[in-house]
PDB file of C-alpha atoms and ligand atoms in Angstrom:
ATOM      1  CA  UNK L1105      11.557  -1.722  17.637  1.00 84.00           C
ATOM      2  CA  UNK L1106      11.544  -1.344  13.869  1.00 95.00           C
ATOM      3  CA  UNK L1107      12.231  -4.520  11.913  1.00 98.00           C
ATOM      4  CA  UNK L1108      12.885  -5.328   8.316  1.00 98.00           C
ATOM      5  CA  UNK L1109      10.133  -7.613   7.075  1.00 98.00           C
ATOM      6  CA  UNK L1110      10.139  -9.438   3.750  1.00 98.00           C
ATOM      7  CA  UNK L1111       6.780 -10.427   2.298  1.00 98.00           C
ATOM      8  CA  UNK L1112       6.870 -13.642   0.250  1.00 98.00           C
ATOM      9  CA  UNK L1113       3.482 -13.630  -1.446  1.00 98.00           C
ATOM     10  CA  UNK L1114       1.819 -10.234  -1.702  1.00 98.00           C
ATOM     11  CA  UNK L1115      -1.802 -11.260  -2.145  1.00 98.00           C
ATOM     12  CA  UNK L1116      -4.725 -10.881   0.245  1.00 98.00           C
ATOM     13  CA  UNK L1117      -2.754 -11.793   3.371  1.00 98.00           C
ATOM     14  CA  UNK L1118       0.741 -10.611   2.420  1.00 98.00           C
ATOM     15  CA  UNK L1119      -0.461  -7.374   0.850  1.00 98.00           C
ATOM     16  CA  UNK L1120      -2.537  -6.409   3.882  1.00 98.00           C
ATOM     17  CA  UNK L1121      -0.118  -7.528   6.593  1.00 98.00           C
ATOM     18  CA  UNK L1122       2.790  -5.848   4.796  1.00 98.00           C
ATOM     19  CA  UNK L1123       0.796  -2.616   4.568  1.00 98.00           C
ATOM     20  CA  UNK L1124      -0.088  -2.762   8.254  1.00 98.00           C
ATOM     21  CA  UNK L1125       3.516  -3.421   9.287  1.00 98.00           C
ATOM     22  CA  UNK L1126       4.798  -0.563   7.129  1.00 98.00           C
ATOM     23  CA  UNK L1127       2.232   1.699   8.780  1.00 98.00           C
ATOM     24  CA  UNK L1128       3.350   0.401  12.176  1.00 98.00           C
ATOM     25  CA  UNK L1129       6.889   1.604  11.382  1.00 98.00           C
ATOM     26  CA  UNK L1130       8.600  -1.489   9.982  1.00 98.00           C
ATOM     27  CA  UNK L1131      10.622  -1.569   6.785  1.00 98.00           C
ATOM     28  CA  UNK L1132       8.754  -3.819   4.367  1.00 98.00           C
ATOM     29  CA  UNK L1133       9.722  -5.425   1.057  1.00 98.00           C
ATOM     30  CA  UNK L1134       6.741  -6.755  -0.947  1.00 98.00           C
ATOM     31  CA  UNK L1135       7.616  -9.654  -3.222  1.00 98.00           C
ATOM     32  CA  UNK L1136       6.146 -12.543  -5.203  1.00 98.00           C
ATOM     33  CA  UNK L1137       3.126 -11.518  -7.283  1.00 98.00           C
ATOM     34  CA  UNK L1138       2.466 -11.982 -10.957  1.00 97.00           C
ATOM     35  CA  UNK L1139       2.900  -8.293 -11.681  1.00 96.00           C
ATOM     36  CA  UNK L1140       5.717  -6.069 -10.559  1.00 97.00           C
ATOM     37  CA  UNK L1141       3.399  -3.072 -10.919  1.00 98.00           C
ATOM     38  CA  UNK L1142       1.147  -4.590  -8.246  1.00 98.00           C
ATOM     39  CA  UNK L1143       4.085  -4.856  -5.841  1.00 98.00           C
ATOM     40  CA  UNK L1144       5.083  -1.254  -6.541  1.00 98.00           C
ATOM     41  CA  UNK L1145       1.529  -0.039  -5.964  1.00 98.00           C
ATOM     42  CA  UNK L1146       1.335  -1.940  -2.672  1.00 98.00           C
ATOM     43  CA  UNK L1147       4.579  -0.278  -1.581  1.00 98.00           C
ATOM     44  CA  UNK L1148       3.353   3.198  -2.628  1.00 98.00           C
ATOM     45  CA  UNK L1149      -0.038   2.768  -0.964  1.00 98.00           C
ATOM     46  CA  UNK L1150       1.459   1.443   2.269  1.00 97.00           C
ATOM     47  CA  UNK L1151       2.730   4.977   2.908  1.00 89.00           C
ATOM     48  CA  UNK L1152       5.545   3.835   5.140  1.00 91.00           C
ATOM     49  CA  UNK L1153       9.031   2.450   4.591  1.00 95.00           C
ATOM     50  CA  UNK L1154       7.961  -0.028   1.913  1.00 98.00           C
ATOM     51  CA  UNK L1155       9.279  -1.097  -1.464  1.00 98.00           C
ATOM     52  CA  UNK L1156       8.840  -3.770  -4.085  1.00 98.00           C
ATOM     53  CA  UNK L1157      11.509  -6.418  -4.626  1.00 98.00           C
ATOM     54  CA  UNK L1158      12.269  -9.972  -5.642  1.00 98.00           C
ATOM     55  CA  UNK L1159      11.856 -12.781  -3.109  1.00 98.00           C
ATOM     56  CA  UNK L1160      15.654 -12.810  -2.796  1.00 98.00           C
ATOM     57  CA  UNK L1161      15.705  -9.093  -2.020  1.00 98.00           C
ATOM     58  CA  UNK L1162      12.850  -9.553   0.449  1.00 98.00           C
ATOM     59  CA  UNK L1163      14.837 -12.235   2.267  1.00 98.00           C
ATOM     60  CA  UNK L1164      18.112 -10.331   2.298  1.00 97.00           C
ATOM     61  CA  UNK L1165      18.822  -8.868   5.761  1.00 96.00           C
ATOM     62  CA  UNK L1166      15.224  -9.568   6.807  1.00 98.00           C
ATOM     63  CA  UNK L1167      14.504  -9.835  10.531  1.00 98.00           C
ATOM     64  CA  UNK L1168      11.344 -11.687   9.584  1.00 98.00           C
ATOM     65  CA  UNK L1169       9.745 -13.137   6.478  1.00 98.00           C
ATOM     66  CA  UNK L1170       6.019 -13.608   6.034  1.00 98.00           C
ATOM     67  CA  UNK L1171       5.237 -16.638   3.887  1.00 98.00           C
ATOM     68  CA  UNK L1172       1.797 -16.078   2.360  1.00 98.00           C
ATOM     69  CA  UNK L1173       1.430 -18.225  -0.739  1.00 98.00           C
ATOM     70  CA  UNK L1174      -0.739 -21.137  -1.773  1.00 97.00           C
ATOM     71  CA  UNK L1175       0.675 -24.549  -0.873  1.00 91.00           C
ATOM     72  CA  UNK L1176       1.248 -25.228  -4.581  1.00 95.00           C
ATOM     73  CA  UNK L1177       3.575 -22.177  -4.870  1.00 97.00           C
ATOM     74  CA  UNK L1178       5.756 -23.018  -1.876  1.00 96.00           C
ATOM     75  CA  UNK L1179       8.674 -24.672  -3.694  1.00 97.00           C
ATOM     76  CA  UNK L1180       8.813 -21.921  -6.304  1.00 98.00           C
ATOM     77  CA  UNK L1181       8.845 -19.056  -3.812  1.00 98.00           C
ATOM     78  CA  UNK L1182      11.417 -20.770  -1.571  1.00 98.00           C
ATOM     79  CA  UNK L1183      13.656 -21.394  -4.564  1.00 98.00           C
ATOM     80  CA  UNK L1184      13.428 -17.739  -5.581  1.00 98.00           C
ATOM     81  CA  UNK L1185      14.136 -16.546  -2.020  1.00 98.00           C
ATOM     82  CA  UNK L1186      17.462 -18.408  -1.889  1.00 98.00           C
ATOM     83  CA  UNK L1187      19.274 -19.449   1.292  1.00 97.00           C
ATOM     84  CA  UNK L1188      16.990 -18.936   4.302  1.00 98.00           C
ATOM     85  CA  UNK L1189      19.361 -20.338   6.931  1.00 98.00           C
ATOM     86  CA  UNK L1190      18.735 -18.698  10.289  1.00 98.00           C
ATOM     87  CA  UNK L1191      15.804 -16.644   8.975  1.00 98.00           C
ATOM     88  CA  UNK L1192      12.610 -16.225  10.958  1.00 98.00           C
ATOM     89  CA  UNK L1193       9.734 -17.362   8.737  1.00 98.00           C
ATOM     90  CA  UNK L1194       6.256 -16.509   9.922  1.00 98.00           C
ATOM     91  CA  UNK L1195       3.858 -18.619   7.888  1.00 98.00           C
ATOM     92  CA  UNK L1196       0.147 -17.964   7.512  1.00 98.00           C
ATOM     93  CA  UNK L1197      -0.128 -20.451   4.660  1.00 96.00           C
ATOM     94  CA  UNK L1198      -2.539 -23.354   4.911  1.00 95.00           C
ATOM     95  CA  UNK L1199      -2.235 -26.798   3.299  1.00 92.00           C
ATOM     96  CA  UNK L1200      -5.256 -26.351   1.038  1.00 94.00           C
ATOM     97  CA  UNK L1201      -5.898 -28.421  -2.098  1.00 94.00           C
ATOM     98  CA  UNK L1202      -5.892 -26.795  -5.545  1.00 94.00           C
ATOM     99  CA  UNK L1203      -9.496 -25.589  -5.335  1.00 94.00           C
ATOM    100  CA  UNK L1204      -9.175 -24.480  -1.684  1.00 92.00           C
ATOM    101  CA  UNK L1205     -11.904 -26.833  -0.451  1.00 91.00           C
ATOM    102  CA  UNK L1206      -9.951 -29.068   1.940  1.00 90.00           C
ATOM    103  CA  UNK L1207      -6.708 -29.573   3.825  1.00 93.00           C
ATOM    104  CA  UNK L1208      -4.172 -31.864   2.160  1.00 93.00           C
ATOM    105  CA  UNK L1209      -2.218 -32.302   5.401  1.00 92.00           C
ATOM    106  CA  UNK L1210      -3.846 -32.623   8.823  1.00 90.00           C
ATOM    107  CA  UNK L1211      -3.839 -34.469  12.143  1.00 89.00           C
ATOM    108  CA  UNK L1212      -0.482 -36.255  11.806  1.00 94.00           C
ATOM    109  CA  UNK L1213       1.369 -33.233  10.431  1.00 96.00           C
ATOM    110  CA  UNK L1214       0.753 -29.651   9.367  1.00 96.00           C
ATOM    111  CA  UNK L1215       1.681 -27.165   6.703  1.00 95.00           C
ATOM    112  CA  UNK L1216       3.969 -25.404   9.168  1.00 97.00           C
ATOM    113  CA  UNK L1217       5.848 -28.631   9.984  1.00 97.00           C
ATOM    114  CA  UNK L1218       6.129 -29.526   6.294  1.00 96.00           C
ATOM    115  CA  UNK L1219       7.609 -26.073   5.674  1.00 97.00           C
ATOM    116  CA  UNK L1220      10.090 -26.496   8.529  1.00 97.00           C
ATOM    117  CA  UNK L1221      11.235 -29.761   6.914  1.00 97.00           C
ATOM    118  CA  UNK L1222      11.793 -27.984   3.591  1.00 97.00           C
ATOM    119  CA  UNK L1223      13.903 -25.241   5.222  1.00 97.00           C
ATOM    120  CA  UNK L1224      15.452 -27.014   8.242  1.00 96.00           C
ATOM    121  CA  UNK L1225      17.882 -24.189   8.958  1.00 97.00           C
ATOM    122  CA  UNK L1226      15.157 -21.526   9.149  1.00 98.00           C
ATOM    123  CA  UNK L1227      13.101 -20.735  12.266  1.00 98.00           C
ATOM    124  CA  UNK L1228       9.451 -21.294  11.464  1.00 98.00           C
ATOM    125  CA  UNK L1229       6.528 -19.810  13.383  1.00 98.00           C
ATOM    126  CA  UNK L1230       2.914 -20.392  12.422  1.00 98.00           C
ATOM    127  CA  UNK L1231       0.789 -17.253  12.903  1.00 98.00           C
ATOM    128  CA  UNK L1232      -1.919 -15.136  11.234  1.00 98.00           C
ATOM    129  CA  UNK L1233      -3.332 -18.115   9.314  1.00 98.00           C
ATOM    130  CA  UNK L1234      -6.304 -18.410  11.698  1.00 98.00           C
ATOM    131  CA  UNK L1235      -7.999 -15.157  10.669  1.00 98.00           C
ATOM    132  CA  UNK L1236      -9.498 -13.998   7.369  1.00 98.00           C
ATOM    133  CA  UNK L1237      -7.667 -11.238   5.515  1.00 98.00           C
ATOM    134  CA  UNK L1238     -10.848  -9.157   5.568  1.00 98.00           C
ATOM    135  CA  UNK L1239     -10.514  -8.527   9.323  1.00 98.00           C
ATOM    136  CA  UNK L1240      -6.883  -7.357   9.359  1.00 98.00           C
ATOM    137  CA  UNK L1241      -7.305  -3.624   8.689  1.00 98.00           C
ATOM    138  CA  UNK L1242     -10.217  -3.461  11.162  1.00 98.00           C
ATOM    139  CA  UNK L1243      -8.123  -5.077  13.900  1.00 98.00           C
ATOM    140  CA  UNK L1244      -5.259  -2.668  13.186  1.00 98.00           C
ATOM    141  CA  UNK L1245      -7.586   0.341  13.352  1.00 98.00           C
ATOM    142  CA  UNK L1246      -9.019  -0.891  16.679  1.00 98.00           C
ATOM    143  CA  UNK L1247      -5.600  -1.607  18.221  1.00 97.00           C
ATOM    144  CA  UNK L1248      -5.967   1.022  20.958  1.00 96.00           C
ATOM    145  CA  UNK L1249      -9.149  -0.528  22.338  1.00 95.00           C
ATOM    146  CA  UNK L1250      -8.841  -2.291  25.703  1.00 91.00           C
ATOM    147  CA  UNK L1251      -9.997  -5.711  24.487  1.00 95.00           C
ATOM    148  CA  UNK L1252      -7.996  -6.996  21.573  1.00 98.00           C
ATOM    149  CA  UNK L1253      -8.879 -10.134  19.611  1.00 98.00           C
ATOM    150  CA  UNK L1254      -6.667 -13.173  20.245  1.00 98.00           C
ATOM    151  CA  UNK L1255      -4.264 -14.663  17.718  1.00 98.00           C
ATOM    152  CA  UNK L1256      -2.738 -18.091  18.273  1.00 98.00           C
ATOM    153  CA  UNK L1257       0.819 -18.771  17.183  1.00 98.00           C
ATOM    154  CA  UNK L1258       3.189 -21.712  17.607  1.00 98.00           C
ATOM    155  CA  UNK L1259       6.802 -22.583  16.918  1.00 98.00           C
ATOM    156  CA  UNK L1260       9.887 -24.333  18.265  1.00 98.00           C
ATOM    157  CA  UNK L1261      12.325 -21.405  18.291  1.00 98.00           C
ATOM    158  CA  UNK L1262      12.090 -18.942  21.182  1.00 98.00           C
ATOM    159  CA  UNK L1263      13.689 -16.016  19.366  1.00 97.00           C
ATOM    160  CA  UNK L1264      11.506 -16.493  16.296  1.00 98.00           C
ATOM    161  CA  UNK L1265       8.420 -16.590  18.487  1.00 98.00           C
ATOM    162  CA  UNK L1266       9.502 -13.295  20.056  1.00 98.00           C
ATOM    163  CA  UNK L1267       9.705 -11.703  16.602  1.00 98.00           C
ATOM    164  CA  UNK L1268       6.256 -13.078  15.728  1.00 98.00           C
ATOM    165  CA  UNK L1269       4.822 -11.698  18.975  1.00 98.00           C
ATOM    166  CA  UNK L1270       5.993  -8.192  18.035  1.00 98.00           C
ATOM    167  CA  UNK L1271       4.324  -8.461  14.623  1.00 98.00           C
ATOM    168  CA  UNK L1272       1.143  -9.891  16.133  1.00 98.00           C
ATOM    169  CA  UNK L1273       0.962  -7.017  18.667  1.00 98.00           C
ATOM    170  CA  UNK L1274       1.732  -4.411  16.006  1.00 98.00           C
ATOM    171  CA  UNK L1275      -1.157  -5.757  13.937  1.00 98.00           C
ATOM    172  CA  UNK L1276      -3.517  -5.225  16.886  1.00 98.00           C
ATOM    173  CA  UNK L1277      -3.986  -8.770  18.212  1.00 98.00           C
ATOM    174  CA  UNK L1278      -3.339 -10.273  21.623  1.00 98.00           C
ATOM    175  CA  UNK L1279      -0.786 -13.072  20.989  1.00 98.00           C
ATOM    176  CA  UNK L1280      -1.626 -16.499  22.458  1.00 98.00           C
ATOM    177  CA  UNK L1281       1.326 -18.903  22.602  1.00 98.00           C
ATOM    178  CA  UNK L1282      -0.082 -22.309  21.628  1.00 98.00           C
ATOM    179  CA  UNK L1283       3.253 -24.100  22.103  1.00 98.00           C
ATOM    180  CA  UNK L1284       5.524 -25.998  19.688  1.00 98.00           C
ATOM    181  CA  UNK L1285       5.179 -26.026  15.913  1.00 98.00           C
ATOM    182  CA  UNK L1286       3.358 -29.363  15.906  1.00 98.00           C
ATOM    183  CA  UNK L1287       0.331 -27.558  17.419  1.00 98.00           C
ATOM    184  CA  UNK L1288      -0.221 -26.169  13.911  1.00 98.00           C
ATOM    185  CA  UNK L1289      -1.891 -29.570  13.376  1.00 98.00           C
ATOM    186  CA  UNK L1290      -4.745 -28.135  15.417  1.00 97.00           C
ATOM    187  CA  UNK L1291      -4.579 -24.456  14.472  1.00 98.00           C
ATOM    188  CA  UNK L1292      -4.701 -25.144  10.720  1.00 97.00           C
ATOM    189  CA  UNK L1293      -7.992 -27.132  10.846  1.00 97.00           C
ATOM    190  CA  UNK L1294      -9.322 -24.514  13.321  1.00 97.00           C
ATOM    191  CA  UNK L1295      -9.003 -22.028  10.451  1.00 97.00           C
ATOM    192  CA  UNK L1296     -11.581 -23.977   8.477  1.00 96.00           C
ATOM    193  CA  UNK L1297     -14.052 -23.323  11.284  1.00 97.00           C
ATOM    194  CA  UNK L1298     -13.178 -19.616  11.235  1.00 97.00           C
ATOM    195  CA  UNK L1299     -13.536 -19.598   7.430  1.00 96.00           C
ATOM    196  CA  UNK L1300     -16.912 -21.291   7.727  1.00 96.00           C
ATOM    197  CA  UNK L1301     -18.135 -18.635  10.166  1.00 97.00           C
ATOM    198  CA  UNK L1302     -16.551 -15.811   8.165  1.00 97.00           C
ATOM    199  CA  UNK L1303     -17.687 -16.753   4.683  1.00 97.00           C
ATOM    200  CA  UNK L1304     -20.823 -18.829   5.294  1.00 95.00           C
ATOM    201  CA  UNK L1305     -22.092 -17.056   8.415  1.00 88.00           C
ATOM    202  CA  UNK L1306     -24.411 -14.085   8.544  1.00 90.00           C
ATOM    203  CA  UNK L1307     -22.173 -11.308   9.821  1.00 93.00           C
ATOM    204  CA  UNK L1308     -19.597 -11.082   7.016  1.00 95.00           C
ATOM    205  CA  UNK L1309     -15.943 -12.053   6.805  1.00 97.00           C
ATOM    206  CA  UNK L1310     -14.533  -9.332   9.088  1.00 98.00           C
ATOM    207  CA  UNK L1311     -14.259 -11.911  11.878  1.00 98.00           C
ATOM    208  CA  UNK L1312     -11.661 -12.420  14.617  1.00 98.00           C
ATOM    209  CA  UNK L1313     -11.817 -14.518  17.812  1.00 98.00           C
ATOM    210  CA  UNK L1314     -11.028 -13.928  21.464  1.00 98.00           C
ATOM    211  CA  UNK L1315     -10.216 -16.451  24.214  1.00 97.00           C
ATOM    212  CA  UNK L1316     -11.310 -15.606  27.741  1.00 96.00           C
ATOM    213  CA  UNK L1317     -10.769 -17.335  31.070  1.00 94.00           C
ATOM    214  CA  UNK L1318     -13.356 -17.374  33.869  1.00 96.00           C
TER     215      UNK L1318
HETATM  216  N1  NAP M   3      -6.999 -14.981   2.337  1.00 82.87           N
HETATM  217  C1  NAP M   3      -7.215 -15.301   3.586  1.00 82.87           C
HETATM  218  O1  NAP M   3      -8.142 -14.751   4.222  1.00 82.87           O
HETATM  219  C2  NAP M   3      -6.350 -16.299   4.294  1.00 82.87           C
HETATM  220  C3  NAP M   3      -6.542 -16.486   5.667  1.00 82.87           C
HETATM  221  C4  NAP M   3      -5.713 -17.370   6.344  1.00 82.87           C
HETATM  222  C5  NAP M   3      -4.728 -18.073   5.668  1.00 82.87           C
HETATM  223  N2  NAP M   3      -4.571 -17.885   4.320  1.00 82.87           N
HETATM  224  C6  NAP M   3      -3.512 -18.633   3.647  1.00 82.87           C
HETATM  225  O2  NAP M   3      -2.490 -17.706   3.338  1.00 82.87           O
HETATM  226  C7  NAP M   3      -1.858 -18.064   2.100  1.00 82.87           C
HETATM  227  C8  NAP M   3      -1.979 -16.904   1.149  1.00 82.87           C
HETATM  228  O3  NAP M   3      -3.352 -16.655   0.915  1.00 82.87           O
HETATM  229  P1  NAP M   3      -3.855 -15.374   0.136  1.00 82.87           P
HETATM  230  O4  NAP M   3      -5.342 -15.397   0.234  1.00 82.87           O
HETATM  231  O5  NAP M   3      -3.103 -14.182   0.564  1.00 82.87           O
HETATM  232  O6  NAP M   3      -3.458 -15.789  -1.364  1.00 82.87           O
HETATM  233  P2  NAP M   3      -3.407 -14.869  -2.639  1.00 82.87           P
HETATM  234  O7  NAP M   3      -4.237 -13.656  -2.442  1.00 82.87           O
HETATM  235  O8  NAP M   3      -3.713 -15.747  -3.802  1.00 82.87           O
HETATM  236  O9  NAP M   3      -1.865 -14.436  -2.681  1.00 82.87           O
HETATM  237  C9  NAP M   3      -0.846 -15.279  -3.097  1.00 82.87           C
HETATM  238  C10 NAP M   3       0.257 -14.468  -3.713  1.00 82.87           C
HETATM  239  O10 NAP M   3       1.078 -15.354  -4.473  1.00 82.87           O
HETATM  240  C11 NAP M   3       1.254 -14.815  -5.777  1.00 82.87           C
HETATM  241  N3  NAP M   3       1.414 -15.810  -6.822  1.00 82.87           N
HETATM  242  C12 NAP M   3       0.627 -16.849  -7.124  1.00 82.87           C
HETATM  243  N4  NAP M   3       1.112 -17.530  -8.177  1.00 82.87           N
HETATM  244  C13 NAP M   3       2.242 -16.892  -8.542  1.00 82.87           C
HETATM  245  C14 NAP M   3       3.201 -17.091  -9.570  1.00 82.87           C
HETATM  246  N5  NAP M   3       3.086 -18.107 -10.438  1.00 82.87           N
HETATM  247  N6  NAP M   3       4.245 -16.252  -9.644  1.00 82.87           N
HETATM  248  C15 NAP M   3       4.356 -15.218  -8.786  1.00 82.87           C
HETATM  249  N7  NAP M   3       3.477 -14.964  -7.789  1.00 82.87           N
HETATM  250  C16 NAP M   3       2.434 -15.786  -7.690  1.00 82.87           C
HETATM  251  C17 NAP M   3      -0.034 -14.066  -6.022  1.00 82.87           C
HETATM  252  O11 NAP M   3       0.172 -13.153  -7.108  1.00 82.87           O
HETATM  253  P3  NAP M   3      -0.964 -12.160  -7.611  1.00 82.87           P
HETATM  254  O12 NAP M   3      -1.002 -11.056  -6.587  1.00 82.87           O
HETATM  255  O13 NAP M   3      -0.480 -11.713  -8.917  1.00 82.87           O
HETATM  256  O14 NAP M   3      -2.227 -12.938  -7.636  1.00 82.87           O
HETATM  257  C18 NAP M   3      -0.261 -13.413  -4.693  1.00 82.87           C
HETATM  258  O15 NAP M   3       0.474 -12.228  -4.552  1.00 82.87           O
HETATM  259  C19 NAP M   3      -2.571 -19.324   1.598  1.00 82.87           C
HETATM  260  O16 NAP M   3      -1.847 -20.461   1.973  1.00 82.87           O
HETATM  261  C20 NAP M   3      -3.917 -19.292   2.321  1.00 82.87           C
HETATM  262  O17 NAP M   3      -4.435 -20.586   2.533  1.00 82.87           O
HETATM  263  C21 NAP M   3      -5.365 -17.014   3.621  1.00 82.87           C
END
């Protein structure tokens, strides 16, 4: 089913995920970058139903919003997006400090929970934050292979989780429901392990993970 997806933060994560979702048949609005030309180019290059817009336009009539900005930009982008009551917000954002070296929230809360407190009337799902942006196009290209990589997601709203599952599948991952939003306390630090393997390991950053049961 085709959805309308607003991208709030069109950088490494938002730019790539928005492109993939446009190519998967969704209607995508790229928003929030420092140059409007960049947003327009992303929309052109996505070669699907994509366009550039303001955060408010991205949020308007959106079935889902991807929040993909640095922690320090959160208040600004939310303010520009306007009223997000009832909206499904899929967040891949992590609570990193200014120089991206450590988490500023962990263990007793999470970035996803802090976001849900800022927009209590929205339906927040945490997803996509556990993989590096460098792997996204590769996963999408390999989506017809039998064994897909896993992607954990969590949230408190059943409908919002259903929307996230569609986007996760369309990207080429196998969705793994990790439970309520508070589980982001564990998935967010897990990302630092993935980042360590991706950026400090030998094989390069095009890294995803897969859970198996025996
Ligand atoms: N990159 C990854 O592999 C990865 C993986 C997992 C989770 N995450 C998390 O996902 C979130 C997004 O990461 P990212 O790597 O996609 O970040 P990014 O590439 O820096 O993208 C952030 C977006 O916000 C825009 N922006 C920043 N300041 C702005 C301002 N003052 N006005 C308007 N727009 C502004 C940037 O604009 P410009 O395009 O003009 O720079 C960019 O489009 C972060 O919380 C990060 O921790 C990232």
